[in-house]
XYZ file of C-alpha atoms in Angstrom:
416
model
C 67.115 78.334 39.003
C 69.160 76.744 41.812
C 69.277 77.917 45.441
C 72.051 77.226 47.943
C 72.757 78.157 51.549
C 76.298 79.493 51.729
C 79.001 80.902 53.975
C 78.843 81.088 57.740
C 75.714 78.954 58.072
C 77.497 76.013 56.414
C 80.687 76.602 58.401
C 78.935 76.805 61.767
C 76.742 73.776 61.088
C 79.806 71.697 60.244
C 81.434 72.884 63.483
C 78.384 71.921 65.520
C 77.609 75.541 66.372
C 74.139 77.117 66.392
C 73.039 78.539 63.048
C 71.042 81.711 63.626
C 71.135 83.326 60.196
C 71.370 81.849 56.729
C 72.642 83.495 53.573
C 71.242 82.224 50.311
C 72.626 82.392 46.791
C 70.441 81.997 43.720
C 72.086 80.695 40.545
C 70.538 81.059 37.070
C 67.918 83.689 37.856
C 67.242 87.364 37.137
C 65.855 90.242 39.187
C 62.638 90.079 37.186
C 62.204 86.366 37.867
C 62.779 86.940 41.583
C 60.174 89.680 41.858
C 57.712 87.591 39.824
C 57.978 84.946 42.581
C 57.167 87.474 45.288
C 60.715 88.321 46.444
C 61.200 91.943 47.538
C 64.326 93.737 46.241
C 66.415 95.402 48.975
C 69.964 95.526 47.610
C 71.380 98.900 46.606
C 74.737 97.853 45.148
C 73.797 94.369 43.902
C 70.630 92.260 43.583
C 69.493 91.064 47.028
C 65.909 90.043 47.806
C 63.822 89.194 50.855
C 61.972 85.873 50.793
C 58.192 86.519 50.798
C 57.611 84.245 53.827
C 60.853 83.865 55.842
C 62.196 87.387 55.095
C 65.681 85.883 54.764
C 68.045 87.434 52.234
C 68.567 85.800 48.848
C 71.314 87.196 46.598
C 71.847 86.482 42.934
C 75.167 84.805 42.208
C 77.647 87.518 41.264
C 81.241 88.337 40.489
C 83.167 91.438 41.549
C 85.870 93.416 39.767
C 88.171 95.895 41.510
C 87.796 99.436 40.156
C 89.212 101.704 42.890
C 90.892 101.660 46.312
C 88.990 100.807 49.462
C 86.220 98.351 50.143
C 83.628 100.141 48.002
C 85.716 100.228 44.846
C 84.048 97.295 43.059
C 82.018 96.709 39.921
C 79.463 93.936 40.419
C 78.149 91.582 37.764
C 75.073 89.513 38.580
C 73.401 87.559 35.768
C 72.159 84.003 35.106
C 75.525 83.011 33.620
C 77.447 83.432 36.904
C 78.140 80.010 38.394
C 78.101 79.058 42.066
C 81.864 78.436 41.938
C 82.409 81.956 40.584
C 80.268 83.407 43.366
C 82.163 81.448 46.020
C 85.480 82.623 44.570
C 84.796 86.231 45.620
C 84.400 85.260 49.284
C 87.059 85.971 51.882
C 88.050 82.668 53.514
C 87.836 79.089 52.354
C 85.850 78.120 55.453
C 83.264 80.691 54.352
C 83.214 79.531 50.719
C 81.145 76.370 50.966
C 77.543 75.817 49.894
C 74.767 73.272 50.383
C 71.664 72.812 48.168
C 68.488 74.359 49.517
C 66.830 70.953 49.923
C 69.459 69.971 52.524
C 69.812 73.335 54.243
C 67.757 72.359 57.292
C 69.030 68.788 57.499
C 71.744 67.684 59.897
C 75.275 68.059 58.480
C 75.658 64.273 58.769
C 73.299 64.062 55.792
C 75.357 66.436 53.641
C 77.945 63.871 52.595
C 78.747 64.290 48.934
C 76.424 67.294 48.612
C 78.652 70.096 49.894
C 79.923 72.374 47.158
C 83.493 73.073 48.246
C 85.723 74.056 45.316
C 88.361 75.822 47.418
C 89.090 73.344 50.207
C 87.081 74.971 52.995
C 86.201 71.630 54.558
C 89.850 70.653 54.748
C 90.836 73.975 56.292
C 87.969 73.707 58.749
C 89.205 70.295 59.833
C 92.787 71.548 60.124
C 91.672 74.774 61.854
C 93.239 77.120 59.303
C 92.060 80.537 58.133
C 93.072 80.858 54.479
C 92.052 83.268 51.709
C 90.088 81.839 48.788
C 91.845 83.614 45.916
C 94.185 86.556 45.370
C 91.034 88.673 45.092
C 91.176 88.774 48.905
C 93.692 91.604 48.491
C 91.113 93.785 46.753
C 89.059 94.418 49.909
C 90.896 95.711 53.012
C 87.890 94.962 55.229
C 88.850 91.314 54.852
C 91.900 91.895 57.041
C 89.589 92.997 59.844
C 87.189 90.142 59.186
C 89.969 87.564 59.333
C 91.298 89.079 62.554
C 87.794 88.923 63.997
C 87.427 85.284 62.989
C 90.785 84.561 64.649
C 89.372 86.027 67.864
C 86.175 84.009 67.561
C 87.949 80.762 66.656
C 91.021 81.220 68.832
C 92.415 77.748 68.102
C 92.579 78.460 64.356
C 95.879 79.544 62.790
C 96.324 81.956 59.882
C 97.842 80.401 56.759
C 101.334 81.738 56.066
C 100.429 82.785 52.534
C 97.375 84.656 53.830
C 99.427 86.547 56.408
C 101.948 87.431 53.691
C 99.131 88.705 51.489
C 97.753 90.872 54.306
C 101.188 92.348 54.951
C 101.412 93.268 51.280
C 97.965 94.870 51.431
C 99.115 97.041 54.334
C 102.302 98.002 52.484
C 100.250 98.880 49.404
C 98.166 101.320 51.451
C 94.837 99.521 51.103
C 94.144 99.753 54.858
C 94.533 103.539 54.718
C 91.292 103.732 52.731
C 89.011 101.987 55.221
C 86.141 104.149 56.420
C 85.954 104.657 60.227
C 82.447 103.252 60.612
C 83.432 99.932 59.041
C 86.609 99.687 61.102
C 84.633 100.254 64.296
C 81.974 97.741 63.261
C 84.531 94.970 62.821
C 86.564 95.928 65.901
C 83.450 95.947 68.074
C 82.483 92.469 66.921
C 85.995 91.247 67.590
C 86.020 92.821 71.042
C 82.934 90.768 71.898
C 84.604 87.514 70.846
C 85.906 84.726 73.055
C 89.559 85.844 72.858
C 89.898 89.490 71.752
C 93.691 89.405 72.051
C 93.855 87.180 68.970
C 92.288 89.912 66.846
C 94.951 92.395 67.881
C 97.686 89.788 67.521
C 96.713 89.224 63.871
C 96.349 92.949 63.142
C 99.717 93.647 64.732
C 101.466 90.800 62.915
C 100.356 92.013 59.479
C 101.027 95.674 60.318
C 97.414 96.850 60.166
C 97.219 97.746 63.867
C 99.846 100.450 63.412
C 97.622 102.044 60.757
C 94.241 101.588 62.425
C 95.113 101.970 66.116
C 98.606 103.461 66.422
C 97.826 104.523 69.993
C 97.469 100.863 70.941
C 100.228 99.520 68.714
C 102.899 101.630 70.390
C 102.275 99.998 73.793
C 104.255 96.866 72.950
C 107.798 97.135 74.216
C 106.900 99.806 76.792
C 107.972 98.530 80.250
C 106.060 98.827 83.520
C 107.218 98.342 87.100
C 107.456 94.557 87.651
C 106.308 94.746 91.279
C 102.911 95.921 89.955
C 103.008 94.283 86.535
C 104.822 90.931 86.491
C 104.244 90.757 82.725
C 106.232 94.051 82.426
C 105.316 94.790 78.787
C 102.368 97.191 78.523
C 101.079 95.650 75.295
C 101.065 92.212 76.895
C 99.176 93.647 79.851
C 96.560 95.148 77.553
C 95.925 91.777 75.931
C 95.622 90.076 79.327
C 93.067 92.719 80.303
C 91.106 92.210 77.078
C 90.946 88.453 77.523
C 89.897 88.923 81.146
C 87.017 91.130 79.969
C 85.910 88.280 77.701
C 86.345 85.676 80.430
C 84.110 87.752 82.734
C 81.589 88.238 79.905
C 81.689 92.022 80.066
C 79.486 94.209 77.814
C 80.975 96.173 74.932
C 81.406 99.543 76.749
C 83.465 97.822 79.458
C 85.635 96.104 76.859
C 86.235 99.399 75.072
C 87.223 100.998 78.376
C 89.619 98.121 79.019
C 91.151 98.586 75.582
C 91.811 102.296 76.054
C 92.518 102.785 79.738
C 96.337 102.757 79.436
C 96.941 104.404 76.050
C 98.890 107.170 77.737
C 101.664 104.778 78.720
C 102.718 104.764 75.083
C 103.715 108.433 75.361
C 105.629 108.227 78.654
C 109.070 109.871 78.226
C 111.806 107.234 78.009
C 113.861 108.790 80.799
C 111.179 108.109 83.444
C 110.330 104.526 82.476
C 109.217 102.126 83.844
C 107.161 104.629 85.867
C 104.162 106.231 84.167
C 103.391 109.362 86.143
C 100.390 111.205 84.712
C 99.530 108.534 82.172
C 95.870 108.723 83.193
C 95.401 112.223 81.813
C 97.324 111.386 78.653
C 95.167 108.280 78.214
C 91.991 110.379 78.342
C 93.243 112.728 75.625
C 94.379 109.869 73.396
C 91.175 107.875 73.744
C 89.102 110.962 72.975
C 91.054 111.357 69.760
C 90.769 107.656 68.961
C 87.041 107.478 69.664
C 86.435 110.554 67.535
C 88.392 109.092 64.630
C 86.603 105.737 64.740
C 83.152 107.186 65.530
C 82.931 105.113 68.724
C 79.476 105.363 70.372
C 79.146 107.965 73.105
C 78.384 105.506 75.926
C 81.591 103.586 75.186
C 83.655 106.773 74.968
C 82.319 108.298 78.187
C 82.838 105.112 80.191
C 86.378 104.826 78.825
C 87.124 108.403 79.913
C 86.119 107.717 83.520
C 88.067 104.461 83.670
C 91.201 105.975 82.121
C 91.119 108.954 84.480
C 90.228 107.163 87.715
C 91.406 103.531 87.505
C 94.524 104.229 89.571
C 92.496 105.927 92.289
C 89.974 103.093 92.292
C 92.762 100.543 92.669
C 94.062 102.516 95.669
C 90.622 103.174 97.167
C 91.109 100.608 99.947
C 93.353 103.199 101.597
C 90.795 106.008 101.363
C 88.659 107.376 104.146
C 85.025 108.544 103.804
C 85.766 112.020 102.478
C 88.204 110.782 99.827
C 85.774 108.045 98.814
C 82.994 110.577 98.409
C 85.221 112.766 96.228
C 86.016 109.714 94.092
C 82.332 108.886 93.753
C 81.619 112.471 92.719
C 84.371 112.467 90.088
C 82.944 109.239 88.664
C 79.421 110.744 88.727
C 78.436 107.619 90.664
C 75.410 109.237 92.302
C 73.767 110.418 89.091
C 74.869 107.409 87.007
C 74.992 104.424 89.376
C 74.753 101.805 86.622
C 77.670 103.312 84.741
C 79.747 103.317 87.930
C 79.197 99.568 88.250
C 80.669 99.212 84.748
C 83.604 101.408 85.725
C 84.368 98.971 88.534
C 84.034 96.020 86.167
C 86.655 97.514 83.875
C 88.938 98.165 86.842
C 88.597 94.564 87.970
C 89.607 93.397 84.490
C 92.622 95.712 84.687
C 93.651 94.404 88.102
C 93.239 90.745 87.142
C 94.739 91.211 83.697
C 98.237 90.760 85.073
C 100.522 87.761 84.828
C 99.855 85.375 87.703
C 97.100 87.531 89.197
C 94.219 86.304 87.064
C 92.494 84.593 90.008
C 92.958 87.455 92.463
C 90.001 88.981 94.267
C 89.120 92.638 93.737
C 87.690 93.840 97.071
C 87.834 97.475 95.980
C 84.681 96.961 93.941
C 82.617 95.671 96.858
C 83.823 98.462 99.155
C 83.063 101.179 96.617
C 79.658 99.773 95.781
C 78.786 99.769 99.484
C 79.939 103.369 99.742
C 77.905 104.283 96.690
C 74.763 102.635 98.071
C 75.242 104.431 101.369
C 75.527 107.776 99.611
C 72.496 106.995 97.460
C 70.441 106.170 100.572
C 70.495 109.792 101.686
C 67.248 111.599 100.942
C 68.345 115.011 99.750
C 64.992 116.827 99.705
C 64.539 117.058 103.513
C 68.155 118.221 103.896
C 67.681 120.879 101.250
C 64.433 122.083 102.831
C 65.979 122.290 106.295
C 69.000 124.149 104.968
C 66.812 126.583 103.037
C 64.792 127.237 106.173
C 68.046 128.287 107.844
C 68.687 130.761 105.058
C 71.315 128.701 103.302
C 71.524 128.827 99.538
C 73.026 127.019 96.526
C 76.543 125.790 97.355
C 75.814 125.836 101.101
C 72.876 123.471 100.622
C 75.067 121.244 98.460
C 77.654 121.190 101.228
C 75.062 120.009 103.745
C 74.027 117.174 101.430
C 77.664 116.242 100.859
C 78.320 116.082 104.626
C 75.315 113.801 105.077
C 76.587 111.505 102.368
C 80.051 111.418 103.863
C 78.590 110.402 107.224
C 76.623 107.626 105.498
C 79.735 106.434 103.680
C 81.685 106.406 106.947
C 78.991 104.243 108.549
C 79.199 101.763 105.673
C 82.919 101.081 106.079
């Protein structure tokens, strides 16, 4: 029995990046031999075991054979005759198809010389910063398109090999992407959104044609013009990518990045005869993102934040012109009193939108500070005494609410 650390742990160590998780492959063993040594079986579709002490996952070397469309359509063979090279051949990218013997796994990469198992040129591609498929078997699993796009976003200075891009285009044309399950699409998209340069993920997906299948609402934004006095970059798709990269630059959490991604979807349905204006795109964006989030099973917190941002981002941008009453109405529409933390995220997404414009990346966003001050002023009002006093005067329900609203408006006015 031979044990190797494989995949991302080897890649990241060679790149000088932290290695948090290790994947292990066991060659020349059987499930019975693994359990006899105290390993706990956990794999449902193929033999994977937890180490009795470290609890890390150890998988028997295996091969895969395509049996049906989609990423689950595989027959797996795992037995002692499967070699390490055969196991590595089923992996997606050459930079993920390298292995190191267990004895060297915790040593510095400088001590790996001559010991790295690299039958498919992963070390060379890592040095040349190229993302390349291992074998033609890449085409059998459409999830690999998403994974490659995500890696392109994580390693933004890596290029995609021409032959790999051609293969992905063929996969899209063959309809493989149509069979991806929503949960897996969302899982990969979410990880890519949290990368250093999310725009690269969408660039790759758009180039191979997968974006049109997976996110047609986003794909149609390229080529849609906007008014240059507000958007020097003009193209709506370009603007969206600037916004996404700004969300990464400002280290925003996932719900904010999702809101950034979906806030302008409605501009893709603006009638051609009114372009480059986009009157009413906010409402159309809300309807489109609701449909998109439902299709991809996007978590509720991401969806609800995106709805507020899509509906109100224009008003928030213009809030510097608003007086106390208008500000209070805006706060109410954003549910800023009941959900103050979510409102802070709404403003973060709006800042990304404002700074995600060509030449305006370093601009300040004073609207956020002004609205947060207004919110804090409104929150400072103690409602119970007002409600009690109003009730003592015989006021009820909506009348009491009106008294509280007036008090909040006065507090907002004092904060300006």
